[in-house]
């Protein structure tokens, strides 16, 4: 599976937008980009995923670079509840692909 | 609205004891997964079941066995627990590949 690179940690002020970057220079044409987050003492929670086009949902937006070698998770207005570890994960859409490989993620701190 | 339910939530074992961690999902999902998470690390896949009746090894299967009892239930067994298996164990499920995974709240397992 292709690898992703994320900063270890980031800080944001409450109520400001947050842009969480992810590099995936070895992504293949069939790899989906998934984002999950993990709040303290909880299991991971799905945030968003996409293939080529930018995606929006009620939680966040996913901006995918034109060459797909990087992507950015955008939280439009950070709240204290958004403080978590955010994981960027690639998954092949090929037949028999059932695995997600979690790295260490980015720990987001939100400052009141 | 239970989602993915894991039992027990906490467990302490002695080295050499055996134990089965239970996982059940009520979303009629085809695929189920077992991960472990060590302090400060991302999740690592132990075993997964792409569909009822099938199981496959993940990244770190040694020392574990699994059973996909039916579509709802996927158990993880430690036959002879070792201190290196002290970890938080997460179960997850999803409908199919490239769909969101839904995680349980985890089982915190300590082996003395």
Short mmCIF file of C-alpha atoms in Angstrom, two decimals:
data_model
loop_
_atom_site.label_atom_id
_atom_site.label_comp_id
_atom_site.label_asym_id
_atom_site.label_seq_id
_atom_site.Cartn_x
_atom_site.Cartn_y
_atom_site.Cartn_z
CA UNK A 1 0.00 0.00 0.00
CA UNK A 2 1.16 3.51 -0.72
CA UNK A 3 2.36 5.54 2.26
CA UNK A 4 1.18 8.87 3.59
CA UNK A 5 3.14 11.61 5.39
CA UNK A 6 1.50 13.93 7.91
CA UNK A 7 2.87 16.46 10.40
CA UNK A 8 3.08 15.07 13.92
CA UNK A 9 1.10 17.90 15.45
CA UNK A 10 -0.75 21.12 14.68
CA UNK A 11 -2.47 23.85 16.67
CA UNK A 12 -5.50 25.92 15.85
CA UNK A 13 -7.48 28.63 17.56
CA UNK A 14 -11.09 27.86 18.32
CA UNK A 15 -13.57 29.00 15.65
CA UNK A 16 -10.85 29.37 13.03
CA UNK A 17 -10.43 27.13 9.95
CA UNK A 18 -7.92 24.29 10.09
CA UNK A 19 -6.06 22.84 7.14
CA UNK A 20 -4.53 19.42 7.82
CA UNK A 21 -2.08 18.36 5.07
CA UNK A 22 -1.24 14.89 3.84
CA UNK A 23 1.37 13.90 1.28
CA UNK A 24 0.97 10.70 -0.70
CA UNK A 25 3.42 10.98 -3.57
CA UNK A 26 3.25 7.26 -4.47
CA UNK A 27 -0.53 7.15 -4.76
CA UNK A 28 -1.87 5.03 -7.59
CA UNK A 29 -4.79 5.87 -9.83
CA UNK A 30 -7.14 3.52 -8.00
CA UNK A 31 -6.29 4.57 -4.42
CA UNK A 32 -8.99 6.25 -2.36
CA UNK A 33 -7.99 8.86 0.23
CA UNK A 34 -9.65 8.35 3.60
CA UNK A 35 -9.57 10.53 6.71
CA UNK A 36 -10.41 9.32 10.17
CA UNK A 37 -10.01 10.98 13.54
CA UNK A 38 -9.61 9.57 17.02
CA UNK A 39 -10.75 11.43 20.10
CA UNK A 40 -9.02 10.57 23.39
CA UNK A 41 -9.99 7.15 24.73
CA UNK A 42 -12.30 6.42 21.80
CA UNK A 43 -12.21 4.37 18.64
CA UNK A 44 -11.45 6.08 15.32
CA UNK A 45 -14.29 7.94 13.64
CA UNK A 46 -14.76 8.28 9.89
CA UNK A 47 -14.47 11.86 8.64
CA UNK A 48 -14.44 11.88 4.85
CA UNK A 49 -13.04 10.11 1.79
CA UNK A 50 -12.57 10.77 -1.92
CA UNK A 51 -10.89 9.63 -5.11
CA UNK A 52 -10.23 12.56 -7.42
CA UNK A 53 -12.72 15.36 -6.86
CA UNK A 54 -13.00 17.56 -3.81
CA UNK A 55 -15.58 16.31 -1.32
CA UNK A 56 -17.73 18.03 1.27
CA UNK A 57 -19.82 16.66 4.10
CA UNK A 58 -21.25 17.95 7.34
CA UNK A 59 -17.98 17.39 9.21
CA UNK A 60 -15.32 18.64 6.81
CA UNK A 61 -14.08 19.19 3.28
CA UNK A 62 -11.43 17.22 1.43
CA UNK A 63 -9.33 19.06 -1.12
CA UNK A 64 -7.35 16.77 -3.44
CA UNK A 65 -4.48 18.14 -5.51
CA UNK A 66 -4.80 17.87 -9.24
CA UNK A 67 -1.92 15.37 -9.43
CA UNK A 68 -3.39 13.56 -6.36
CA UNK A 69 0.00 13.51 -4.64
CA UNK A 70 -1.34 15.48 -1.71
CA UNK A 71 -4.61 16.29 -0.04
CA UNK A 72 -5.88 18.60 2.68
CA UNK A 73 -8.58 18.03 5.24
CA UNK A 74 -10.36 21.28 6.01
CA UNK A 75 -12.29 21.87 9.20
CA UNK A 76 -14.16 25.07 8.52
CA UNK A 77 -14.49 26.24 12.09
CA UNK A 78 -12.53 24.39 14.75
CA UNK A 79 -14.23 23.62 18.03
CA UNK A 80 -12.75 22.14 21.19
CA UNK A 81 -14.42 18.87 20.26
CA UNK A 82 -12.26 18.70 17.12
CA UNK A 83 -9.12 18.15 19.22
CA UNK A 84 -8.08 14.67 18.13
CA UNK A 85 -5.54 12.66 16.15
CA UNK A 86 -6.33 12.82 12.43
CA UNK A 87 -5.28 9.96 10.16
CA UNK A 88 -4.86 10.18 6.40
CA UNK A 89 -5.04 6.73 4.81
CA UNK A 90 -4.87 5.37 1.30
CA UNK A 91 -6.86 2.35 0.23
CA UNK A 92 -6.61 0.62 -3.11
CA UNK A 93 -9.92 0.05 -4.81
CA UNK A 94 -8.60 -3.07 -6.48
CA UNK A 95 -10.24 -6.42 -6.07
CA UNK A 96 -9.52 -8.04 -2.73
CA UNK A 97 -8.51 -4.80 -1.07
CA UNK A 98 -9.86 -4.77 2.43
CA UNK A 99 -7.15 -3.18 4.51
CA UNK A 100 -6.58 0.28 5.88
CA UNK A 101 -3.08 1.10 7.13
CA UNK A 102 -3.07 3.70 9.91
CA UNK A 103 0.10 5.76 10.46
CA UNK A 104 0.73 7.94 13.51
CA UNK A 105 -1.49 10.76 12.26
CA UNK A 106 -1.54 14.46 13.17
CA UNK A 107 -2.45 15.46 16.69
CA UNK A 108 -4.62 18.58 16.48
CA UNK A 109 -4.81 20.85 19.50
CA UNK A 110 -7.52 23.51 19.61
CA UNK A 111 -6.81 26.58 21.71
CA UNK A 112 -9.80 28.28 23.34
CA UNK B 1 -28.36 2.44 17.58
CA UNK B 2 -25.57 0.28 19.01
CA UNK B 3 -23.25 0.08 15.95
CA UNK B 4 -20.17 -1.97 16.92
CA UNK B 5 -20.17 -3.43 20.41
CA UNK B 6 -17.05 -4.83 22.05
CA UNK B 7 -16.88 -6.86 25.24
CA UNK B 8 -15.30 -6.66 27.70
CA UNK B 9 -14.20 -3.01 27.97
CA UNK B 10 -11.33 -3.79 30.33
CA UNK B 11 -9.47 -6.98 31.21
CA UNK B 12 -6.36 -7.94 33.15
CA UNK B 13 -4.76 -11.31 32.44
CA UNK B 14 -1.77 -13.20 33.69
CA UNK B 15 0.88 -14.40 31.27
CA UNK B 16 -0.17 -17.70 29.71
CA UNK B 17 -3.90 -17.27 30.27
CA UNK B 18 -6.28 -17.42 27.33
CA UNK B 19 -9.07 -15.03 26.49
CA UNK B 20 -11.60 -14.26 23.77
CA UNK B 21 -12.56 -10.70 22.87
CA UNK B 22 -16.05 -10.40 21.46
CA UNK B 23 -17.30 -8.04 18.75
CA UNK B 24 -20.80 -7.68 17.32
CA UNK B 25 -22.22 -5.25 14.77
CA UNK B 26 -25.85 -4.54 14.00
CA UNK B 27 -25.42 -2.77 10.65
CA UNK B 28 -25.51 -5.90 8.46
CA UNK B 29 -21.96 -5.18 7.31
CA UNK B 30 -20.04 -7.74 5.28
CA UNK B 31 -16.50 -6.97 6.47
CA UNK B 32 -15.13 -6.96 9.99
CA UNK B 33 -11.69 -6.13 11.40
CA UNK B 34 -9.56 -6.44 14.50
CA UNK B 35 -6.86 -3.83 15.24
CA UNK B 36 -4.51 -3.20 18.11
CA UNK B 37 -3.22 0.19 19.22
CA UNK B 38 -0.15 0.59 21.38
CA UNK B 39 0.55 3.85 23.26
CA UNK B 40 1.36 6.76 20.93
CA UNK B 41 0.95 4.61 17.84
CA UNK B 42 -1.55 4.24 15.06
CA UNK B 43 -3.73 1.17 14.68
CA UNK B 44 -2.29 -2.04 13.29
CA UNK B 45 -4.48 -4.66 11.63
CA UNK B 46 -4.43 -8.10 13.26
CA UNK B 47 -7.01 -10.05 11.26
CA UNK B 48 -9.95 -9.26 9.08
CA UNK B 49 -12.97 -10.99 7.60
CA UNK B 50 -13.96 -9.69 4.19
CA UNK B 51 -17.23 -11.60 4.29
CA UNK B 52 -19.00 -14.23 6.37
CA UNK B 53 -17.04 -17.47 6.26
CA UNK B 54 -13.66 -15.94 5.39
CA UNK B 55 -10.78 -14.66 7.50
CA UNK B 56 -7.35 -13.34 6.57
CA UNK B 57 -4.20 -12.23 8.35
CA UNK B 58 -3.35 -8.58 8.68
CA UNK B 59 -0.08 -6.92 9.62
CA UNK B 60 0.40 -8.46 13.10
CA UNK B 61 -1.43 -11.84 13.35
CA UNK B 62 1.07 -13.82 15.45
CA UNK B 63 -0.33 -14.95 18.79
CA UNK B 64 -3.97 -14.45 17.78
CA UNK B 65 -6.80 -16.42 16.21
CA UNK B 66 -10.17 -15.24 14.97
CA UNK B 67 -13.60 -16.66 14.28
CA UNK B 68 -16.30 -15.13 12.13
CA UNK B 69 -19.15 -16.79 13.97
CA UNK B 70 -21.85 -15.34 11.71
CA UNK B 71 -22.40 -12.10 9.83
CA UNK B 72 -22.80 -10.13 13.06
CA UNK B 73 -20.01 -11.50 15.21
CA UNK B 74 -16.22 -11.62 14.90
CA UNK B 75 -14.16 -12.81 17.87
CA UNK B 76 -10.44 -12.50 18.63
CA UNK B 77 -8.72 -15.14 20.76
CA UNK B 78 -5.44 -14.99 22.62
CA UNK B 79 -4.46 -18.61 23.30
CA UNK B 80 -1.52 -17.89 25.60
CA UNK B 81 -1.34 -14.24 26.53
CA UNK B 82 2.05 -12.49 26.63
CA UNK B 83 2.96 -9.05 28.09
CA UNK B 84 3.69 -7.84 24.53
CA UNK B 85 -0.01 -8.21 23.81
CA UNK B 86 -0.91 -5.52 26.32
CA UNK B 87 -2.75 -3.02 24.15
CA UNK B 88 -6.09 -1.48 23.26
CA UNK B 89 -8.02 -3.65 20.82
CA UNK B 90 -10.52 -2.19 18.38
CA UNK B 91 -13.08 -3.99 16.29
CA UNK B 92 -14.51 -2.37 13.16
CA UNK B 93 -16.98 -3.20 10.42
CA UNK B 94 -18.06 -1.85 7.07
CA UNK B 95 -20.30 -2.75 4.18
CA UNK B 96 -17.53 -3.21 1.61
CA UNK B 97 -14.10 -1.91 0.63
CA UNK B 98 -13.76 1.84 0.21
CA UNK B 99 -16.73 2.49 2.45
CA UNK B 100 -16.33 4.00 5.94
CA UNK B 101 -15.28 1.69 8.75
CA UNK B 102 -17.26 1.91 11.98
CA UNK B 103 -15.29 1.27 15.14
CA UNK B 104 -16.18 0.03 18.58
CA UNK B 105 -15.04 1.75 21.77
CA UNK B 106 -12.19 -0.70 22.33
CA UNK B 107 -11.07 -3.29 24.86
CA UNK B 108 -8.22 -2.27 27.13
CA UNK B 109 -6.20 -5.40 27.83
CA UNK B 110 -3.32 -5.65 30.29
CA UNK B 111 -1.20 -8.76 30.61
CA UNK B 112 0.95 -9.10 33.68
#
